Coordinates of C-alpha atoms in Angstrom, one line a residue:
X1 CA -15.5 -5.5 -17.9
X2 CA -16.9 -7.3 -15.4
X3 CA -18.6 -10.9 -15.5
X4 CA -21.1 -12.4 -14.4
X5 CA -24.1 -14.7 -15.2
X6 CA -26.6 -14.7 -18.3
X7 CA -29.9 -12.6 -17.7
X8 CA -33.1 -14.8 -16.8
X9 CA -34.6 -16.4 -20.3
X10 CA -37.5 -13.9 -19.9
X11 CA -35.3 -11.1 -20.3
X12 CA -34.4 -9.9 -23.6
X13 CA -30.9 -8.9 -24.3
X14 CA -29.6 -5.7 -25.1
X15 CA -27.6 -5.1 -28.4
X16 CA -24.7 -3.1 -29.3
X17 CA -24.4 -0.5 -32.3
X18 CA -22.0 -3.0 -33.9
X19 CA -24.3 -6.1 -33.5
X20 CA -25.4 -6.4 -36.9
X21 CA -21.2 -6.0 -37.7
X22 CA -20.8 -8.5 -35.7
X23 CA -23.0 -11.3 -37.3
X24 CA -21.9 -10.3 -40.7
X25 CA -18.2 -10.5 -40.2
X26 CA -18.7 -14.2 -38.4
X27 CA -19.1 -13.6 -34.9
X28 CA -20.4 -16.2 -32.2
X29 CA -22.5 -14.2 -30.1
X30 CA -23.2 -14.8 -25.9
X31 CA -24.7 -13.5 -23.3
X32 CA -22.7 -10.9 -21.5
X33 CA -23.6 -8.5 -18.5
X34 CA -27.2 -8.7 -20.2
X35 CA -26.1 -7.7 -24.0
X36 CA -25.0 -9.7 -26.8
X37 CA -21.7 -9.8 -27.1
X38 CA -19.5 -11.3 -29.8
X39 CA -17.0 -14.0 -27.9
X40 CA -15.5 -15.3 -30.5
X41 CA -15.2 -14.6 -34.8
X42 CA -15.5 -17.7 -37.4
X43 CA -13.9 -15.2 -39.8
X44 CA -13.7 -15.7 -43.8
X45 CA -12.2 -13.9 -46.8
X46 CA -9.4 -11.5 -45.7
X47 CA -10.0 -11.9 -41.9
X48 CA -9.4 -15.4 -42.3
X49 CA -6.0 -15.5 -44.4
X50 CA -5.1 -12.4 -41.1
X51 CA -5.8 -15.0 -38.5
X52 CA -8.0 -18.1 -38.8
X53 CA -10.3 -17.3 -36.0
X54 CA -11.0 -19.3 -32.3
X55 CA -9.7 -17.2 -29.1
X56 CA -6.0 -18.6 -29.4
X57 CA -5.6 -17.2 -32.7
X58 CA -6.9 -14.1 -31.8
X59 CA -5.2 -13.5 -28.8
X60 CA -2.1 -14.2 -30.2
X61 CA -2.9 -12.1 -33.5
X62 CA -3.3 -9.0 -31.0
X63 CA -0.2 -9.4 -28.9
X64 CA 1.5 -9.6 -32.5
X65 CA -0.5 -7.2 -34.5
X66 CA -3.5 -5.1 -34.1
X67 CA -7.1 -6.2 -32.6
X68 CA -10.6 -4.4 -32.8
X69 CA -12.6 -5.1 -29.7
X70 CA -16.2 -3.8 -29.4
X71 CA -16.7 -2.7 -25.7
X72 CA -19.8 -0.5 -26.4
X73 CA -21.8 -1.9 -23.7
X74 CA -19.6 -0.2 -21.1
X75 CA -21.0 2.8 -19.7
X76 CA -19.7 6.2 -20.9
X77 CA -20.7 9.6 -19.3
X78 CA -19.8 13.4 -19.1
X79 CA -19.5 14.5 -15.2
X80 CA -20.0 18.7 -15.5
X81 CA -19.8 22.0 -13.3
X82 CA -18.4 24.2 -10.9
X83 CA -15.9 22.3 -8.9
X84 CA -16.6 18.8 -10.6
X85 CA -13.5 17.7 -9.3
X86 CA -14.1 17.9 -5.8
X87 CA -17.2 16.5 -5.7
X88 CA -15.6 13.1 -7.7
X89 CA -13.2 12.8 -5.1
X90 CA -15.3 12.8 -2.6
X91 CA -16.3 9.2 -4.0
X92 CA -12.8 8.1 -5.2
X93 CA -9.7 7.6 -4.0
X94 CA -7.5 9.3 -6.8
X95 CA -5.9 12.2 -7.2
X96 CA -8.8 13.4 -9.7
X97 CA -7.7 17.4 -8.8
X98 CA -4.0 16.3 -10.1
X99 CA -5.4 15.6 -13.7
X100 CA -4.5 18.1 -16.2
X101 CA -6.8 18.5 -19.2
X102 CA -6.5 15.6 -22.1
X103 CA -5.0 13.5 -19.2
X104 CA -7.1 10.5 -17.8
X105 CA -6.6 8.1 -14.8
X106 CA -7.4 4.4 -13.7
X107 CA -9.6 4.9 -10.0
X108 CA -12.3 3.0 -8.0
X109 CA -15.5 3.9 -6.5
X110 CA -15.2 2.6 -2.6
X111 CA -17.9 2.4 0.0
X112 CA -17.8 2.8 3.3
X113 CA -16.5 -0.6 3.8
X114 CA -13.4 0.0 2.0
X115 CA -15.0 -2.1 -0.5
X116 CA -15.5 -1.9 -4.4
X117 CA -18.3 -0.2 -5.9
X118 CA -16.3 -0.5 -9.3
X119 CA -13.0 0.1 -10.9
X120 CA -13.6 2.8 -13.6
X121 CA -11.3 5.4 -16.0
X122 CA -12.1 9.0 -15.4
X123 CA -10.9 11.6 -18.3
X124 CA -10.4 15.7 -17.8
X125 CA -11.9 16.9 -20.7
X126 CA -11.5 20.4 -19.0
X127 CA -11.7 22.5 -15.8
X128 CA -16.0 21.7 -15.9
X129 CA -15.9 18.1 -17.4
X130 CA -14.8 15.2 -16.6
X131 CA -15.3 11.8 -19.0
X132 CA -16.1 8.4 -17.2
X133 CA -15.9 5.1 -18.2
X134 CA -17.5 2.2 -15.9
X135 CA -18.0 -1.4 -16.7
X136 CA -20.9 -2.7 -18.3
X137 CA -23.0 -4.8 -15.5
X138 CA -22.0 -2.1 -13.0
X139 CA -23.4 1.0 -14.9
X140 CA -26.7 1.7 -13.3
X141 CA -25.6 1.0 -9.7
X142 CA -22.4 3.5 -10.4
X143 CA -24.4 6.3 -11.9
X144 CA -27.3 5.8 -9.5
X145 CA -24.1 6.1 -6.5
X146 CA -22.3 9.2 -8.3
X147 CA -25.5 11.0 -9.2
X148 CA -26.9 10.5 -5.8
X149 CA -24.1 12.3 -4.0
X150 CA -23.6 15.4 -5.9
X151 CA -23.9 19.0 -5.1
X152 CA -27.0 20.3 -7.3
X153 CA -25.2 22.2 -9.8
X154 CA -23.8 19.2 -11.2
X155 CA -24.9 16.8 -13.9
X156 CA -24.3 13.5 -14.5
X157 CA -25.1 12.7 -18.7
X158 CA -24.9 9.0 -19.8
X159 CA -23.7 9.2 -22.9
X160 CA -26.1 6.3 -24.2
X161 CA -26.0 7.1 -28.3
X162 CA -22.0 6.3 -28.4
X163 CA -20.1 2.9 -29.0
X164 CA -16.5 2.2 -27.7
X165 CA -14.1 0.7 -29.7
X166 CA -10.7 -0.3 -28.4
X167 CA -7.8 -0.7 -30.9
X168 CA -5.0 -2.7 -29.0
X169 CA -1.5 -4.4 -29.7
X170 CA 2.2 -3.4 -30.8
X171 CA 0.8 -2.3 -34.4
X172 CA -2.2 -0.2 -33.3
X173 CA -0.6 3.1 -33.4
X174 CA 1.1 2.6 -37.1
X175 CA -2.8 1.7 -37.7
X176 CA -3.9 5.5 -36.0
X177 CA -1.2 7.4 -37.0
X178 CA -2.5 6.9 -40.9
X179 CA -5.9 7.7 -39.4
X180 CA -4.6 10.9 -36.9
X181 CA -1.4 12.0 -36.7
X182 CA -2.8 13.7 -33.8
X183 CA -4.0 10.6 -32.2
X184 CA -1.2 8.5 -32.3
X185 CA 0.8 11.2 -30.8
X186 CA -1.1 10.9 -27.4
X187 CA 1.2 10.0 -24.7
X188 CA -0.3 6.6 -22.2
X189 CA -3.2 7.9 -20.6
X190 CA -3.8 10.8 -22.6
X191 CA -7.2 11.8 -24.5
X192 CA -8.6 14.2 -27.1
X193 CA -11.2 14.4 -29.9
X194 CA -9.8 14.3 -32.8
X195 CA -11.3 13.1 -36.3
X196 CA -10.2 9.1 -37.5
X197 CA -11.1 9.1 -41.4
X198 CA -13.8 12.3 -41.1
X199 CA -14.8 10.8 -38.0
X200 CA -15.4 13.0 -34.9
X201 CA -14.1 10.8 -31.9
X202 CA -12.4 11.2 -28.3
X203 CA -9.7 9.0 -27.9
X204 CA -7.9 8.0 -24.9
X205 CA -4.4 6.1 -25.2
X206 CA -5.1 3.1 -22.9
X207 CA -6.7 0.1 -23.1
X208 CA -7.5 -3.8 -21.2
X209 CA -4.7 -6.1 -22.7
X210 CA -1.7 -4.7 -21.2
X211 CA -0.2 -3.7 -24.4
X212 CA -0.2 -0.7 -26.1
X213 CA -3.3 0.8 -28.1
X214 CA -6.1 3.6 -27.6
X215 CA -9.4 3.3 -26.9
X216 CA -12.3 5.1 -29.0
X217 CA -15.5 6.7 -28.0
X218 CA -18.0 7.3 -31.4
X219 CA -21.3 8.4 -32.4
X220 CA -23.4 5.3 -32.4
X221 CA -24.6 6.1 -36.3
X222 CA -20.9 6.6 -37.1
X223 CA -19.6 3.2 -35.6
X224 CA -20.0 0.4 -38.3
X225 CA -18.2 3.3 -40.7
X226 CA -15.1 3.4 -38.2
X227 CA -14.9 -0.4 -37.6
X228 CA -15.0 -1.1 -41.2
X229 CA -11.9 1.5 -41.9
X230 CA -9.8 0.2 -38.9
X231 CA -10.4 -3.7 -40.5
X232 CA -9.8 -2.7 -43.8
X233 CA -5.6 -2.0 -42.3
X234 CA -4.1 -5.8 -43.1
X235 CA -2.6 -5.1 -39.3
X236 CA -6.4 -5.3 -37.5
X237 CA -9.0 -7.8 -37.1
X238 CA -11.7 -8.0 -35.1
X239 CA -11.4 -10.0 -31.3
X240 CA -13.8 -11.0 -28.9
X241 CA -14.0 -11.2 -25.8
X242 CA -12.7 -14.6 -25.0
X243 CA -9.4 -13.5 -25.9
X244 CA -9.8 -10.4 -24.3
X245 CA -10.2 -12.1 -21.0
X246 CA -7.4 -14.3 -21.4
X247 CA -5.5 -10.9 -22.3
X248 CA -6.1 -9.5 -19.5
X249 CA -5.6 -12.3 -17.4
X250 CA -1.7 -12.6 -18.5
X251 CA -1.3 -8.4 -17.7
X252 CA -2.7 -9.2 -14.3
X253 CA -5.6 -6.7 -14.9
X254 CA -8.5 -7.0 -12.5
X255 CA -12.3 -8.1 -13.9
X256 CA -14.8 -6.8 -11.4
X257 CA -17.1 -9.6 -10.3
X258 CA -14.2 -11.8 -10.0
X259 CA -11.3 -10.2 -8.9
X260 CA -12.7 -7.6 -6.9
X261 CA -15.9 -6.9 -5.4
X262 CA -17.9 -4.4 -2.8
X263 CA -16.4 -7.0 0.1
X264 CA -12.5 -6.8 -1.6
X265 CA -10.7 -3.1 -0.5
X266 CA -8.1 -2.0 -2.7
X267 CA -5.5 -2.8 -0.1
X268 CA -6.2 -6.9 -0.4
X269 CA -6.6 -6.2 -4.4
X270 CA -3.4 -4.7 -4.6
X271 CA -4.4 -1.5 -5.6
X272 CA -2.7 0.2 -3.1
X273 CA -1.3 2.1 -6.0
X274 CA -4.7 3.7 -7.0
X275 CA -4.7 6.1 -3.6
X276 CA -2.9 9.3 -4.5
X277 CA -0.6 10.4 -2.5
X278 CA -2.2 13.9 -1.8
X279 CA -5.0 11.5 -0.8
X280 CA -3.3 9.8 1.8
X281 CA -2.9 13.1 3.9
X282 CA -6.5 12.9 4.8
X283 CA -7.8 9.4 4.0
X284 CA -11.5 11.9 3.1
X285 CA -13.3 9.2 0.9
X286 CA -15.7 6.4 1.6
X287 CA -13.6 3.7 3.4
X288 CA -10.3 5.9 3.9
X289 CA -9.7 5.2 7.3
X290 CA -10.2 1.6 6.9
X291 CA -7.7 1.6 4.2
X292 CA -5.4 3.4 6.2
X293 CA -5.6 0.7 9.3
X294 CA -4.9 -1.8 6.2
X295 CA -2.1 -0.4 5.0
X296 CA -0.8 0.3 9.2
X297 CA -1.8 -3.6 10.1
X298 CA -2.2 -5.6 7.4
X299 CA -4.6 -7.8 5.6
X300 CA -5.7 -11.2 6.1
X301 CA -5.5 -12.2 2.7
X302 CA -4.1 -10.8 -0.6
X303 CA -4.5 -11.0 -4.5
X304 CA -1.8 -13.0 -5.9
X305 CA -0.5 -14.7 -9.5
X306 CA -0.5 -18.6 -9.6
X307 CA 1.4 -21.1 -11.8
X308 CA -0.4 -24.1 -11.5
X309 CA 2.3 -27.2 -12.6
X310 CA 1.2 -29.4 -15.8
X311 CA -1.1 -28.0 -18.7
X312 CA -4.1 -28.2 -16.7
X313 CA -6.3 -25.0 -16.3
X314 CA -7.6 -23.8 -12.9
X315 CA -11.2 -21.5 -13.5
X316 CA -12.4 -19.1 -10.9
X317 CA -13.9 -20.3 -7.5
X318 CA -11.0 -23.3 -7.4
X319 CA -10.5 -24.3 -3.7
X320 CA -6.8 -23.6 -2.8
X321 CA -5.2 -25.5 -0.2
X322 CA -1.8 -25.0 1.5
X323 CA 0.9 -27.6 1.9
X324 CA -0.4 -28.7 5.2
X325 CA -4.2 -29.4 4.2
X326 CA -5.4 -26.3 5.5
X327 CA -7.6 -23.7 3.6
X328 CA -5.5 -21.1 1.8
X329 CA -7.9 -19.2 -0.3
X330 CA -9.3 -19.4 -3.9
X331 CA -9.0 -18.5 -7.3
X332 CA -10.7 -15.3 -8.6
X333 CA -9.7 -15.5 -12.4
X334 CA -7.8 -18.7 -14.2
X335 CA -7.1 -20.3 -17.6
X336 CA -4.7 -20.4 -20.5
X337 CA -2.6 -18.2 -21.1
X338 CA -1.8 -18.9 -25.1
X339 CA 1.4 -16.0 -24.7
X340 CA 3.3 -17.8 -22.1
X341 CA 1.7 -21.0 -23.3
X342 CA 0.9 -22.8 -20.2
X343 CA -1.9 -22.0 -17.5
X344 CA -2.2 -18.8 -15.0
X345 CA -4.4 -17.6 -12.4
X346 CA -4.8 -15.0 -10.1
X347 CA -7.2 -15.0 -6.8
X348 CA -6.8 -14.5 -3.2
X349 CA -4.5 -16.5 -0.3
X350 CA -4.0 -16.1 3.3
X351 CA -1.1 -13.0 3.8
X352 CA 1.5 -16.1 5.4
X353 CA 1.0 -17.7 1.7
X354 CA 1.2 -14.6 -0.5
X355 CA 4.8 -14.7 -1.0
X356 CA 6.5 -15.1 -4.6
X357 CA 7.5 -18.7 -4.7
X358 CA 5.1 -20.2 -2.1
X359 CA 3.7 -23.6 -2.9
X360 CA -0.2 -24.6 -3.0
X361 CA -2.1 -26.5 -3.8
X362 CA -5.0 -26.3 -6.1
X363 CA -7.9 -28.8 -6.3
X364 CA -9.6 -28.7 -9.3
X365 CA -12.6 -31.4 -10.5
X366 CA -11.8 -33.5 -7.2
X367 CA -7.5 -33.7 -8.0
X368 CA -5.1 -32.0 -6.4
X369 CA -2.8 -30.1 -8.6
X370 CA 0.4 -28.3 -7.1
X371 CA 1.1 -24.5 -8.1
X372 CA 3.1 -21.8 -7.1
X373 CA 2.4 -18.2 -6.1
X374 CA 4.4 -15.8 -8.7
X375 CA 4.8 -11.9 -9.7
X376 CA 2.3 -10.5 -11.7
X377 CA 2.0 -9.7 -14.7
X378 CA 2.3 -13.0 -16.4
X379 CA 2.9 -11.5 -19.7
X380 CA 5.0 -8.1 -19.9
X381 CA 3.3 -4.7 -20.6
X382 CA 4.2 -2.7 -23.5
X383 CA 2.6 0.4 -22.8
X384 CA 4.0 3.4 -24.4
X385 CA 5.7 5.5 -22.5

């Protein structure tokens, strides 16, 4: 999900199959990578006496409960043909050959640079078909990239007349299982179409929040039927995505736009992790062998977690400052975190600064506010496993 600034007045937003839900059921809507998008719920009735609505309530509700988060404006698309695998990984760094079918993995699109084109989840339907979902602002530029540099047999489908719901927190799969059996059976990172309630879906077990849940791709038509059966569970309300960014934020989950970028590698991101092994044999995708001298030499500067001292949030582009006055880096992604109840960041520091328990110094609104460099993530993750 990446961020970044509303459209120009003179263009109209775009609207999600669930924005007339939305309204209805109380939301605040904003601007978000040029749709409207629900932020917030001023819930009533049920919802309300379930959790009585603002981003602190709803964050918390999902790290206790269940929370339905509407992320249809992401893009989803069907990657087919002969050797469809090979021709991904020629754009990706991941081991996309080492997926078996109903299996699904976290991956980036790199340039030449070694930078980010996008972070994206890439599903093996089968041997022909692979799933992908990319984040909302950077859809056009990712299937313009991907579809640009395949072999002619293949096609690239957007799936445009399907929503994505995302079902997330420790109650979500007592939620599924009365839905599918079948689905709440799907190990992390696993995927397969199943029917929720007479409802054809494809359901992947994964999600933005860093606890457990499944993610839900529907017909468009069929989307408002699904979202009122998963809020009807006492378990589930609705969230938006102000409490899905401060979710993320406390896993230590990258937002594209902020944390990384077409001038951030994977290296400096930490995503070391992403390049499959088998891939590191060869370094053969856009950027490898810059990645490789990375990894061999190091990096000027790396992604790190920040305590900041006091109650005091620090927001992204925050000038950071080490001990001795001298520029240290800045801050990529910052605010409350309501489930460790104090304020977090993340962003980027010179490599002599990046080590857990290094002291900064932050200035925020013209003060100086001390912090410390710590592990990430701020707030455990419960993925099944």
């Amino acid at each position: 999900m990446a961020q970044n600034a509303p459209p120009d007045d003179a263009t109209p937003l775009r609207t999600v199959p669930l924005d007339q839900w939305h309204r209805r059921h109380g939301a605040r809507m904003v601007p978000f990578a040029g749709y409207a998008m629900p932020v917030q719920y001023d819930m009533t009735g049920d919802l309300a006496a379930r959790c009585r609505g603002g981003v602190l309530a709803e964050h918390l509700h999902t790290r206790a409960h269940a929370g339905l988060f509407d992320v249809s404006h992401m893009g989803q698309a069907i990657l087919a043909g002969t050797d469809v695998v090979t021709a991904l990984e020629r754009l990706v760094p991941g081991d996309i050959a080492g997926l078996k079918p109903n299996r699904q993995r976290y991956t980036l699109l790199t340039n030449e640079a070694g930078g980010i084109i996008d972070d994206l989840m890439v599903a093996r339907l089968d041997e022909d078909r692979l799933f992908l979902v990319v984040n909302a602002s950077r859809k056009d530029v990712d299937f313009s990239h991907i579809a640009a540099n395949l072999p002619d047999h293949l096609t690239l489908t957007a799936q445009q007349d399907r929503a994505l719901l995302a079902l997330q927190g420790p109650e979500a799969v007592a939620v599924m299982a009365r839905l599918s059996p079948d689905a709440a059976a799907l190990p992390f990172m696993g995927i397969a179409a199943v029917s929720l309630g007479g409802i054809d879906c494809l359901v992947s077990r994964s999600g933005y929040t860093g606890e457990d849940g499944f993610e839900i791709s529907v017909p468009a038509e069929q989307a408002e039927a699904l979202a009122d059966k998963l809020i009807a569970y006492p378990e589930v309300v609705p969230i938006g995505l102000g409490a899905r960014d401060s979710l993320r934020l406390e896993a230590g989950l990258c937002l594209y736009g902020n944390d990384i970028d077409e001038l951030t590698s994977p290296i400096e991101a930490g995503l070391t992790w992403v390049v499959g092994k088998r891939r590191k044999l060869d370094w053969d995708f856009p950027g490898g062998l810059l990645m490789r001298d990375q990894l061999d030499n190091g990096v000027t500067r790396r992604r790190v977690g920040i305590r900041p001292d006091g109650r005091a949030p620090a927001r992204a582009l925050t000038t950071i400052v080490a001990d001795d006055g001298t520029a240290a880096g800045t801050i990529t992604s910052g605010g409350f975190g309501p489930s460790v109840n104090g304020p977090i960041a993340m962003g980027y520091v010179r490599r002599d600064l990046a080590a857990d328990g290094t002291r900064l110094n932050l200035i925020v609104r013209g003060k100086t506010i001390p912090a410390t460099v710590v592990p990430m993530p701020f707030t455990p993750h419960r993925y099944t496993r």
